[in-house]
Amino acid sequence: MRPLHIALAALVTAVWGVNFVVIEVGLGHFPPLLFSALRFLVAALPAVFLVGRPKVAWKWIVGVGLALGVAKFGLLFIGMDRGMPAGLSSLVLQVQAVFTALFAAVALGERPGRIRVLGMVVALAGIGVAAVDEGAGGPVLAFVLVIVAAACWGVSNVLTRKAAPPDSLNFMVWVSTVPVIPLLGLSLLFEGWDRDVDALAALDWSGAGIIVYVAWITTVFGFGAWGFLLRHHPASSVAPFTLLVPVFGMSSAALLLGESVSPLRWCAAALLVGGVALTSLAGARRPRTPAPDSPEPKPGSEVEPEVARAA
């Protein structure tokens, strides 16, 4: 990769890592479900009028919109609102790579090789260490909600692979149109009209800046730049940069929010990042149907690794 493209990849992962701190601050301004709805509303408008028509079937846009926008982000925001620290959230959420590999094995017929299985085991060990650390003094329910959010992210990854969008920015902008109404409805149902109205009435420059960051910077810029990198380089060259997301997330949370990082959490980080690296980059064997005049695929043929995406 060219130095400029390496710098762009690092910038995107830094933006995604710091996003967890911004979410933490934003939850002081908005109820979690309303906050998530506003994120996708601002990400979709006015970009949806600028990116052109959808380039994949609507079933994939709706499916990813519900799994990623409503389930993953809704649960993540609720979990963080209930006390899950920003830095730990950025770390734990990366277990999505394990869920993606498991769901891909079921839905896509991909058989994980030994290295990928080892990566899953190591990553799950990291989650176990993080759970012990958080269970010692943190809200266990919030921890579980972020784990479930990671599982929903894995579902959306598999749906995205089935959709195979040719333009990631176009796809993400249209996906962002789907969660707005469901999230607003859930917010009115569970958070209440009065709480939502009060949050919107108290909107100030700080709150508006937070919405702009999570919508335009992390979503529109982040996915646009990431799609640009994937168009110019193999996924195996771009994917490793996502391992920097929890590094930026934990360090920015420590610097800006004063979150402490215990020795157990450092151990969990090492195990989880190492396991995710093995799981994401090792590849998986996928049974292929050869063309009539094509030779049989060689044993050990591998598909390109899944490219993890961040909050």
mmCIF file of C-alpha atoms in Angstrom:
data_model
loop_
_atom_site.group_PDB
_atom_site.id
_atom_site.type_symbol
_atom_site.label_atom_id
_atom_site.label_comp_id
_atom_site.label_asym_id
_atom_site.label_seq_id
_atom_site.Cartn_x
_atom_site.Cartn_y
_atom_site.Cartn_z
ATOM 1 C CA MET A 1 0.000 0.000 0.000
ATOM 2 C CA ARG A 2 1.141 3.545 -0.720
ATOM 3 C CA PRO A 3 2.091 5.611 2.370
ATOM 4 C CA LEU A 4 -0.879 7.927 1.763
ATOM 5 C CA HIS A 5 -3.269 4.976 1.712
ATOM 6 C CA ILE A 6 -1.704 3.541 4.879
ATOM 7 C CA ALA A 7 -2.252 6.905 6.558
ATOM 8 C CA LEU A 8 -5.876 6.939 5.357
ATOM 9 C CA ALA A 9 -6.487 3.427 6.744
ATOM 10 C CA ALA A 10 -4.997 4.430 10.093
ATOM 11 C CA LEU A 11 -7.117 7.609 10.125
ATOM 12 C CA VAL A 12 -10.315 5.657 9.503
ATOM 13 C CA THR A 13 -9.577 3.202 12.318
ATOM 14 C CA ALA A 14 -8.742 6.123 14.628
ATOM 15 C CA VAL A 15 -12.062 7.768 13.738
ATOM 16 C CA TRP A 16 -13.888 4.506 14.461
ATOM 17 C CA GLY A 17 -12.017 3.980 17.736
ATOM 18 C CA VAL A 18 -12.653 7.507 19.045
ATOM 19 C CA ASN A 19 -16.289 7.030 18.045
ATOM 20 C CA PHE A 20 -16.855 4.984 21.204
ATOM 21 C CA VAL A 21 -15.835 7.967 23.328
ATOM 22 C CA VAL A 22 -18.154 10.213 21.310
ATOM 23 C CA ILE A 23 -21.001 7.739 21.831
ATOM 24 C CA GLU A 24 -20.323 7.741 25.581
ATOM 25 C CA VAL A 25 -20.548 11.539 25.666
ATOM 26 C CA GLY A 26 -23.588 11.552 23.383
ATOM 27 C CA LEU A 27 -25.492 9.278 25.741
ATOM 28 C CA GLY A 28 -25.412 12.163 28.196
ATOM 29 C CA HIS A 29 -27.442 14.171 25.671
ATOM 30 C CA PHE A 30 -29.846 11.592 24.204
ATOM 31 C CA PRO A 31 -31.611 8.376 25.206
ATOM 32 C CA PRO A 32 -29.801 5.459 23.517
ATOM 33 C CA LEU A 33 -32.461 4.425 21.001
ATOM 34 C CA LEU A 34 -33.217 8.005 19.997
ATOM 35 C CA PHE A 35 -29.477 8.663 19.692
ATOM 36 C CA SER A 36 -29.083 5.684 17.362
ATOM 37 C CA ALA A 37 -32.070 6.796 15.272
ATOM 38 C CA LEU A 38 -30.624 10.296 14.898
ATOM 39 C CA ARG A 39 -27.274 8.834 13.845
ATOM 40 C CA PHE A 40 -28.837 6.975 10.929
ATOM 41 C CA LEU A 41 -31.214 9.793 10.010
ATOM 42 C CA VAL A 42 -28.365 12.271 9.635
ATOM 43 C CA ALA A 43 -26.174 9.675 7.884
ATOM 44 C CA ALA A 44 -28.924 9.034 5.330
ATOM 45 C CA LEU A 45 -29.911 12.653 4.690
ATOM 46 C CA PRO A 46 -28.995 14.293 2.413
ATOM 47 C CA ALA A 47 -26.485 11.624 1.281
ATOM 48 C CA VAL A 48 -29.237 9.330 -0.028
ATOM 49 C CA PHE A 49 -30.001 11.920 -2.736
ATOM 50 C CA LEU A 50 -26.344 12.091 -3.803
ATOM 51 C CA VAL A 51 -25.192 8.456 -4.030
ATOM 52 C CA GLY A 52 -27.594 7.266 -6.711
ATOM 53 C CA ARG A 53 -30.025 4.377 -6.704
ATOM 54 C CA PRO A 54 -29.356 1.231 -4.648
ATOM 55 C CA LYS A 55 -27.035 -1.203 -6.423
ATOM 56 C CA VAL A 56 -28.224 -4.349 -4.642
ATOM 57 C CA ALA A 57 -31.657 -5.873 -4.017
ATOM 58 C CA TRP A 58 -33.808 -4.245 -1.348
ATOM 59 C CA LYS A 59 -33.988 -7.470 0.660
ATOM 60 C CA TRP A 60 -30.274 -7.114 1.454
ATOM 61 C CA ILE A 61 -30.590 -3.425 2.334
ATOM 62 C CA VAL A 62 -33.495 -4.106 4.676
ATOM 63 C CA GLY A 63 -31.851 -7.187 6.193
ATOM 64 C CA VAL A 64 -28.564 -5.426 6.930
ATOM 65 C CA GLY A 65 -30.410 -2.299 8.081
ATOM 66 C CA LEU A 66 -32.337 -4.282 10.687
ATOM 67 C CA ALA A 67 -29.419 -6.462 11.834
ATOM 68 C CA LEU A 68 -26.788 -3.722 11.870
ATOM 69 C CA GLY A 69 -28.770 -0.554 12.485
ATOM 70 C CA VAL A 70 -31.590 -1.660 14.769
ATOM 71 C CA ALA A 71 -30.151 -4.699 16.555
ATOM 72 C CA LYS A 72 -26.381 -4.110 16.679
ATOM 73 C CA PHE A 73 -26.303 -0.368 17.278
ATOM 74 C CA GLY A 74 -29.469 -0.345 19.378
ATOM 75 C CA LEU A 75 -28.042 -2.946 21.763
ATOM 76 C CA LEU A 76 -24.586 -1.346 21.768
ATOM 77 C CA PHE A 77 -25.989 2.066 22.705
ATOM 78 C CA ILE A 78 -28.231 0.554 25.400
ATOM 79 C CA GLY A 79 -25.326 -1.457 26.794
ATOM 80 C CA MET A 80 -23.097 1.607 26.973
ATOM 81 C CA ASP A 81 -25.955 3.634 28.474
ATOM 82 C CA ARG A 82 -26.262 0.999 31.198
ATOM 83 C CA GLY A 83 -22.615 1.302 32.170
ATOM 84 C CA MET A 84 -20.445 -0.595 29.682
ATOM 85 C CA PRO A 85 -17.235 1.473 29.405
ATOM 86 C CA ALA A 86 -16.389 2.959 26.011
ATOM 87 C CA GLY A 87 -12.913 1.433 25.808
ATOM 88 C CA LEU A 88 -14.080 -2.033 26.807
ATOM 89 C CA SER A 89 -16.981 -1.779 24.348
ATOM 90 C CA SER A 90 -14.576 -1.052 21.498
ATOM 91 C CA LEU A 91 -12.638 -4.178 22.459
ATOM 92 C CA VAL A 92 -15.458 -6.627 23.177
ATOM 93 C CA LEU A 93 -17.350 -5.689 20.028
ATOM 94 C CA GLN A 94 -14.494 -7.124 17.937
ATOM 95 C CA VAL A 95 -15.671 -10.625 18.852
ATOM 96 C CA GLN A 96 -17.984 -10.056 15.885
ATOM 97 C CA ALA A 97 -15.224 -11.708 13.813
ATOM 98 C CA VAL A 98 -15.842 -14.979 15.676
ATOM 99 C CA PHE A 99 -19.605 -14.733 15.211
ATOM 100 C CA THR A 100 -19.103 -13.900 11.530
ATOM 101 C CA ALA A 101 -16.965 -17.003 11.024
ATOM 102 C CA LEU A 102 -19.504 -19.207 12.842
ATOM 103 C CA PHE A 103 -22.497 -17.825 10.941
ATOM 104 C CA ALA A 104 -20.610 -18.021 7.629
ATOM 105 C CA ALA A 105 -19.927 -21.701 8.309
ATOM 106 C CA VAL A 106 -23.668 -22.313 8.704
ATOM 107 C CA ALA A 107 -25.066 -19.975 6.041
ATOM 108 C CA LEU A 108 -22.309 -19.944 3.417
ATOM 109 C CA GLY A 109 -20.806 -23.390 3.846
ATOM 110 C CA GLU A 110 -17.381 -22.031 4.752
ATOM 111 C CA ARG A 111 -15.337 -24.551 6.710
ATOM 112 C CA PRO A 112 -12.969 -22.845 9.116
ATOM 113 C CA GLY A 113 -9.406 -24.128 8.964
ATOM 114 C CA ARG A 114 -7.377 -25.031 12.026
ATOM 115 C CA ILE A 115 -5.807 -21.590 12.345
ATOM 116 C CA ARG A 116 -9.202 -19.882 12.227
ATOM 117 C CA VAL A 117 -10.608 -22.264 14.834
ATOM 118 C CA LEU A 118 -7.590 -21.532 17.028
ATOM 119 C CA GLY A 119 -8.273 -17.818 16.565
ATOM 120 C CA MET A 120 -11.880 -18.287 17.699
ATOM 121 C CA VAL A 121 -10.771 -20.124 20.817
ATOM 122 C CA VAL A 122 -8.194 -17.442 21.670
ATOM 123 C CA ALA A 123 -10.700 -14.623 21.077
ATOM 124 C CA LEU A 124 -13.327 -16.335 23.231
ATOM 125 C CA ALA A 125 -10.717 -16.761 25.964
ATOM 126 C CA GLY A 126 -10.186 -12.996 25.771
ATOM 127 C CA ILE A 127 -13.923 -12.450 26.158
ATOM 128 C CA GLY A 128 -13.879 -14.733 29.188
ATOM 129 C CA VAL A 129 -11.067 -12.734 30.794
ATOM 130 C CA ALA A 130 -12.891 -9.483 30.024
ATOM 131 C CA ALA A 131 -16.067 -10.906 31.549
ATOM 132 C CA VAL A 132 -14.204 -11.815 34.743
ATOM 133 C CA ASP A 133 -12.704 -8.316 34.888
ATOM 134 C CA GLU A 134 -16.035 -6.585 34.245
ATOM 135 C CA GLY A 135 -17.966 -8.955 36.526
ATOM 136 C CA ALA A 136 -15.740 -7.967 39.419
ATOM 137 C CA GLY A 137 -17.224 -4.484 39.543
ATOM 138 C CA GLY A 138 -19.133 -3.648 36.372
ATOM 139 C CA PRO A 139 -22.683 -4.190 35.093
ATOM 140 C CA VAL A 140 -22.884 -7.742 33.752
ATOM 141 C CA LEU A 141 -26.109 -7.092 31.798
ATOM 142 C CA ALA A 142 -24.462 -4.250 29.889
ATOM 143 C CA PHE A 143 -21.549 -6.567 29.047
ATOM 144 C CA VAL A 144 -23.963 -9.205 27.738
ATOM 145 C CA LEU A 145 -25.816 -6.633 25.617
ATOM 146 C CA VAL A 146 -22.581 -5.684 23.848
ATOM 147 C CA ILE A 147 -21.812 -9.374 23.217
ATOM 148 C CA VAL A 148 -25.266 -9.797 21.650
ATOM 149 C CA ALA A 149 -24.633 -6.633 19.615
ATOM 150 C CA ALA A 150 -21.443 -8.276 18.297
ATOM 151 C CA ALA A 151 -23.473 -11.359 17.312
ATOM 152 C CA CYS A 152 -25.932 -9.152 15.413
ATOM 153 C CA TRP A 153 -22.966 -7.525 13.680
ATOM 154 C CA GLY A 154 -21.859 -11.004 12.616
ATOM 155 C CA VAL A 155 -25.298 -11.596 11.071
ATOM 156 C CA SER A 156 -25.062 -8.311 9.155
ATOM 157 C CA ASN A 157 -21.560 -9.234 7.915
ATOM 158 C CA VAL A 158 -22.860 -12.485 6.435
ATOM 159 C CA LEU A 159 -25.818 -10.685 4.827
ATOM 160 C CA THR A 160 -23.431 -8.095 3.399
ATOM 161 C CA ARG A 161 -21.280 -10.817 1.895
ATOM 162 C CA LYS A 162 -24.362 -12.376 0.319
ATOM 163 C CA ALA A 163 -25.362 -8.971 -1.058
ATOM 164 C CA ALA A 164 -21.826 -8.300 -2.398
ATOM 165 C CA PRO A 165 -22.428 -4.533 -2.868
ATOM 166 C CA PRO A 166 -20.216 -3.037 -5.610
ATOM 167 C CA ASP A 167 -20.169 0.352 -3.862
ATOM 168 C CA SER A 168 -19.813 0.250 -0.065
ATOM 169 C CA LEU A 169 -20.712 3.928 0.438
ATOM 170 C CA ASN A 170 -23.876 3.664 -1.658
ATOM 171 C CA PHE A 171 -24.811 0.509 0.247
ATOM 172 C CA MET A 172 -24.179 2.002 3.697
ATOM 173 C CA VAL A 173 -26.140 5.178 2.939
ATOM 174 C CA TRP A 174 -29.170 3.176 1.783
ATOM 175 C CA VAL A 175 -28.802 0.797 4.749
ATOM 176 C CA SER A 176 -28.916 3.884 6.992
ATOM 177 C CA THR A 177 -32.440 4.687 5.777
ATOM 178 C CA VAL A 178 -33.836 1.437 7.194
ATOM 179 C CA PRO A 179 -33.272 1.717 10.991
ATOM 180 C CA VAL A 180 -34.640 5.250 11.450
ATOM 181 C CA ILE A 181 -38.360 4.462 11.763
ATOM 182 C CA PRO A 182 -37.960 1.226 13.803
ATOM 183 C CA LEU A 183 -35.541 2.910 16.220
ATOM 184 C CA LEU A 184 -37.801 5.939 16.631
ATOM 185 C CA GLY A 185 -40.748 3.640 17.297
ATOM 186 C CA LEU A 186 -38.786 1.639 19.877
ATOM 187 C CA SER A 187 -37.586 4.859 21.487
ATOM 188 C CA LEU A 188 -41.142 6.160 21.856
ATOM 189 C CA LEU A 189 -42.250 2.796 23.228
ATOM 190 C CA PHE A 190 -39.457 2.205 25.758
ATOM 191 C CA GLU A 191 -37.915 5.629 26.387
ATOM 192 C CA GLY A 192 -41.087 7.671 26.212
ATOM 193 C CA TRP A 193 -42.323 10.697 24.310
ATOM 194 C CA ASP A 194 -41.483 13.124 27.112
ATOM 195 C CA ARG A 195 -37.857 11.975 27.394
ATOM 196 C CA ASP A 196 -37.330 12.157 23.629
ATOM 197 C CA VAL A 197 -38.913 15.587 23.331
ATOM 198 C CA ASP A 198 -36.884 16.912 26.265
ATOM 199 C CA ALA A 199 -33.650 15.634 24.679
ATOM 200 C CA LEU A 200 -34.450 17.260 21.334
ATOM 201 C CA ALA A 201 -35.540 20.510 22.995
ATOM 202 C CA ALA A 202 -32.234 20.662 24.878
ATOM 203 C CA LEU A 203 -30.189 20.106 21.698
ATOM 204 C CA ASP A 204 -27.173 22.413 21.680
ATOM 205 C CA TRP A 205 -24.013 22.801 19.597
ATOM 206 C CA SER A 206 -22.318 20.038 21.549
ATOM 207 C CA GLY A 207 -25.131 17.565 20.899
ATOM 208 C CA ALA A 208 -25.331 18.564 17.242
ATOM 209 C CA GLY A 209 -21.574 18.082 16.860
ATOM 210 C CA ILE A 210 -21.823 14.608 18.367
ATOM 211 C CA ILE A 211 -24.548 13.622 15.885
ATOM 212 C CA VAL A 212 -22.485 14.993 12.988
ATOM 213 C CA TYR A 213 -19.450 13.000 14.116
ATOM 214 C CA VAL A 214 -21.200 9.648 14.537
ATOM 215 C CA ALA A 215 -23.199 10.112 11.313
ATOM 216 C CA TRP A 216 -21.035 11.909 8.773
ATOM 217 C CA ILE A 217 -17.507 11.294 10.055
ATOM 218 C CA THR A 218 -17.723 7.662 11.168
ATOM 219 C CA THR A 219 -20.379 6.510 8.698
ATOM 220 C CA VAL A 220 -20.195 8.576 5.514
ATOM 221 C CA PHE A 221 -16.486 9.429 5.585
ATOM 222 C CA GLY A 222 -15.397 6.199 7.315
ATOM 223 C CA PHE A 223 -17.175 3.779 5.019
ATOM 224 C CA GLY A 224 -16.501 5.890 1.949
ATOM 225 C CA ALA A 225 -12.757 5.891 2.645
ATOM 226 C CA TRP A 226 -12.812 2.206 3.551
ATOM 227 C CA GLY A 227 -14.574 1.370 0.299
ATOM 228 C CA PHE A 228 -11.960 3.401 -1.597
ATOM 229 C CA LEU A 229 -9.161 1.385 0.028
ATOM 230 C CA LEU A 230 -10.881 -1.917 -0.762
ATOM 231 C CA ARG A 231 -11.250 -0.904 -4.402
ATOM 232 C CA HIS A 232 -7.519 -0.226 -4.692
ATOM 233 C CA HIS A 233 -6.042 -2.986 -2.499
ATOM 234 C CA PRO A 234 -6.792 -6.634 -1.619
ATOM 235 C CA ALA A 235 -8.969 -7.148 1.437
ATOM 236 C CA SER A 236 -6.095 -9.067 3.043
ATOM 237 C CA SER A 237 -4.024 -5.855 2.956
ATOM 238 C CA VAL A 238 -6.758 -3.588 4.328
ATOM 239 C CA ALA A 239 -8.392 -5.852 6.931
ATOM 240 C CA PRO A 240 -5.506 -5.892 9.476
ATOM 241 C CA PHE A 241 -5.969 -2.171 10.103
ATOM 242 C CA THR A 242 -9.301 -2.876 11.839
ATOM 243 C CA LEU A 243 -7.298 -4.387 14.704
ATOM 244 C CA LEU A 244 -6.285 -0.821 15.538
ATOM 245 C CA VAL A 245 -9.889 0.139 16.386
ATOM 246 C CA PRO A 246 -9.829 -1.197 19.983
ATOM 247 C CA VAL A 247 -6.327 0.260 20.416
ATOM 248 C CA PHE A 248 -7.635 3.731 19.553
ATOM 249 C CA GLY A 249 -10.856 3.071 21.458
ATOM 250 C CA MET A 250 -9.201 2.034 24.717
ATOM 251 C CA SER A 251 -6.462 4.673 24.571
ATOM 252 C CA SER A 252 -8.868 7.528 23.753
ATOM 253 C CA ALA A 253 -11.230 6.394 26.514
ATOM 254 C CA ALA A 254 -8.329 6.398 28.977
ATOM 255 C CA LEU A 255 -7.124 9.840 27.845
ATOM 256 C CA LEU A 256 -10.448 11.618 27.379
ATOM 257 C CA LEU A 257 -12.742 9.855 29.843
ATOM 258 C CA GLY A 258 -10.233 8.759 32.467
ATOM 259 C CA GLU A 259 -11.123 5.073 32.123
ATOM 260 C CA SER A 260 -8.630 2.859 33.896
ATOM 261 C CA VAL A 261 -7.256 -0.251 32.201
ATOM 262 C CA SER A 262 -6.629 -3.076 34.661
ATOM 263 C CA PRO A 263 -4.002 -5.804 34.093
ATOM 264 C CA LEU A 264 -6.830 -8.265 33.420
ATOM 265 C CA ARG A 265 -8.226 -5.945 30.738
ATOM 266 C CA TRP A 266 -4.822 -5.695 29.066
ATOM 267 C CA CYS A 267 -4.675 -9.492 29.085
ATOM 268 C CA ALA A 268 -8.173 -9.657 27.575
ATOM 269 C CA ALA A 269 -7.149 -7.133 24.918
ATOM 270 C CA ALA A 270 -4.084 -9.152 23.930
ATOM 271 C CA LEU A 271 -6.066 -12.388 23.685
ATOM 272 C CA LEU A 272 -9.013 -10.849 21.845
ATOM 273 C CA VAL A 273 -6.982 -8.857 19.321
ATOM 274 C CA GLY A 274 -4.707 -11.839 18.681
ATOM 275 C CA GLY A 275 -7.658 -14.184 18.283
ATOM 276 C CA VAL A 276 -9.501 -11.799 15.985
ATOM 277 C CA ALA A 277 -6.339 -11.434 13.888
ATOM 278 C CA LEU A 278 -6.151 -15.203 13.426
ATOM 279 C CA THR A 279 -9.889 -15.535 12.811
ATOM 280 C CA SER A 280 -10.113 -12.663 10.328
ATOM 281 C CA LEU A 281 -6.936 -13.229 8.349
ATOM 282 C CA ALA A 282 -6.551 -17.008 8.251
ATOM 283 C CA GLY A 283 -9.298 -17.530 5.663
ATOM 284 C CA ALA A 284 -11.817 -20.320 5.476
ATOM 285 C CA ARG A 285 -12.222 -23.218 3.094
ATOM 286 C CA ARG A 286 -15.352 -22.958 1.010
ATOM 287 C CA PRO A 287 -16.643 -25.824 -1.121
ATOM 288 C CA ARG A 288 -16.687 -24.746 -4.748
ATOM 289 C CA THR A 289 -18.493 -26.119 -7.751
ATOM 290 C CA PRO A 290 -15.984 -26.160 -10.621
ATOM 291 C CA ALA A 291 -16.999 -25.104 -14.109
ATOM 292 C CA PRO A 292 -17.423 -27.986 -16.582
ATOM 293 C CA ASP A 293 -14.081 -27.305 -18.302
ATOM 294 C CA SER A 294 -12.241 -26.144 -15.201
ATOM 295 C CA PRO A 295 -9.870 -28.279 -13.144
ATOM 296 C CA GLU A 296 -10.828 -29.282 -9.654
ATOM 297 C CA PRO A 297 -9.766 -26.723 -7.037
ATOM 298 C CA LYS A 298 -6.649 -27.649 -5.160
ATOM 299 C CA PRO A 299 -7.064 -28.781 -1.568
ATOM 300 C CA GLY A 300 -6.637 -25.911 0.841
ATOM 301 C CA SER A 301 -8.088 -23.262 -1.489
ATOM 302 C CA GLU A 302 -9.148 -20.363 0.661
ATOM 303 C CA VAL A 303 -11.498 -17.444 0.370
ATOM 304 C CA GLU A 304 -10.383 -13.950 1.250
ATOM 305 C CA PRO A 305 -10.767 -13.024 4.912
ATOM 306 C CA GLU A 306 -13.815 -11.217 6.130
ATOM 307 C CA VAL A 307 -13.231 -7.493 6.447
ATOM 308 C CA ALA A 308 -14.435 -6.441 9.883
ATOM 309 C CA ARG A 309 -16.123 -3.089 10.205
ATOM 310 C CA ALA A 310 -16.335 -0.939 13.248
ATOM 311 C CA ALA A 311 -18.902 1.105 15.007
#
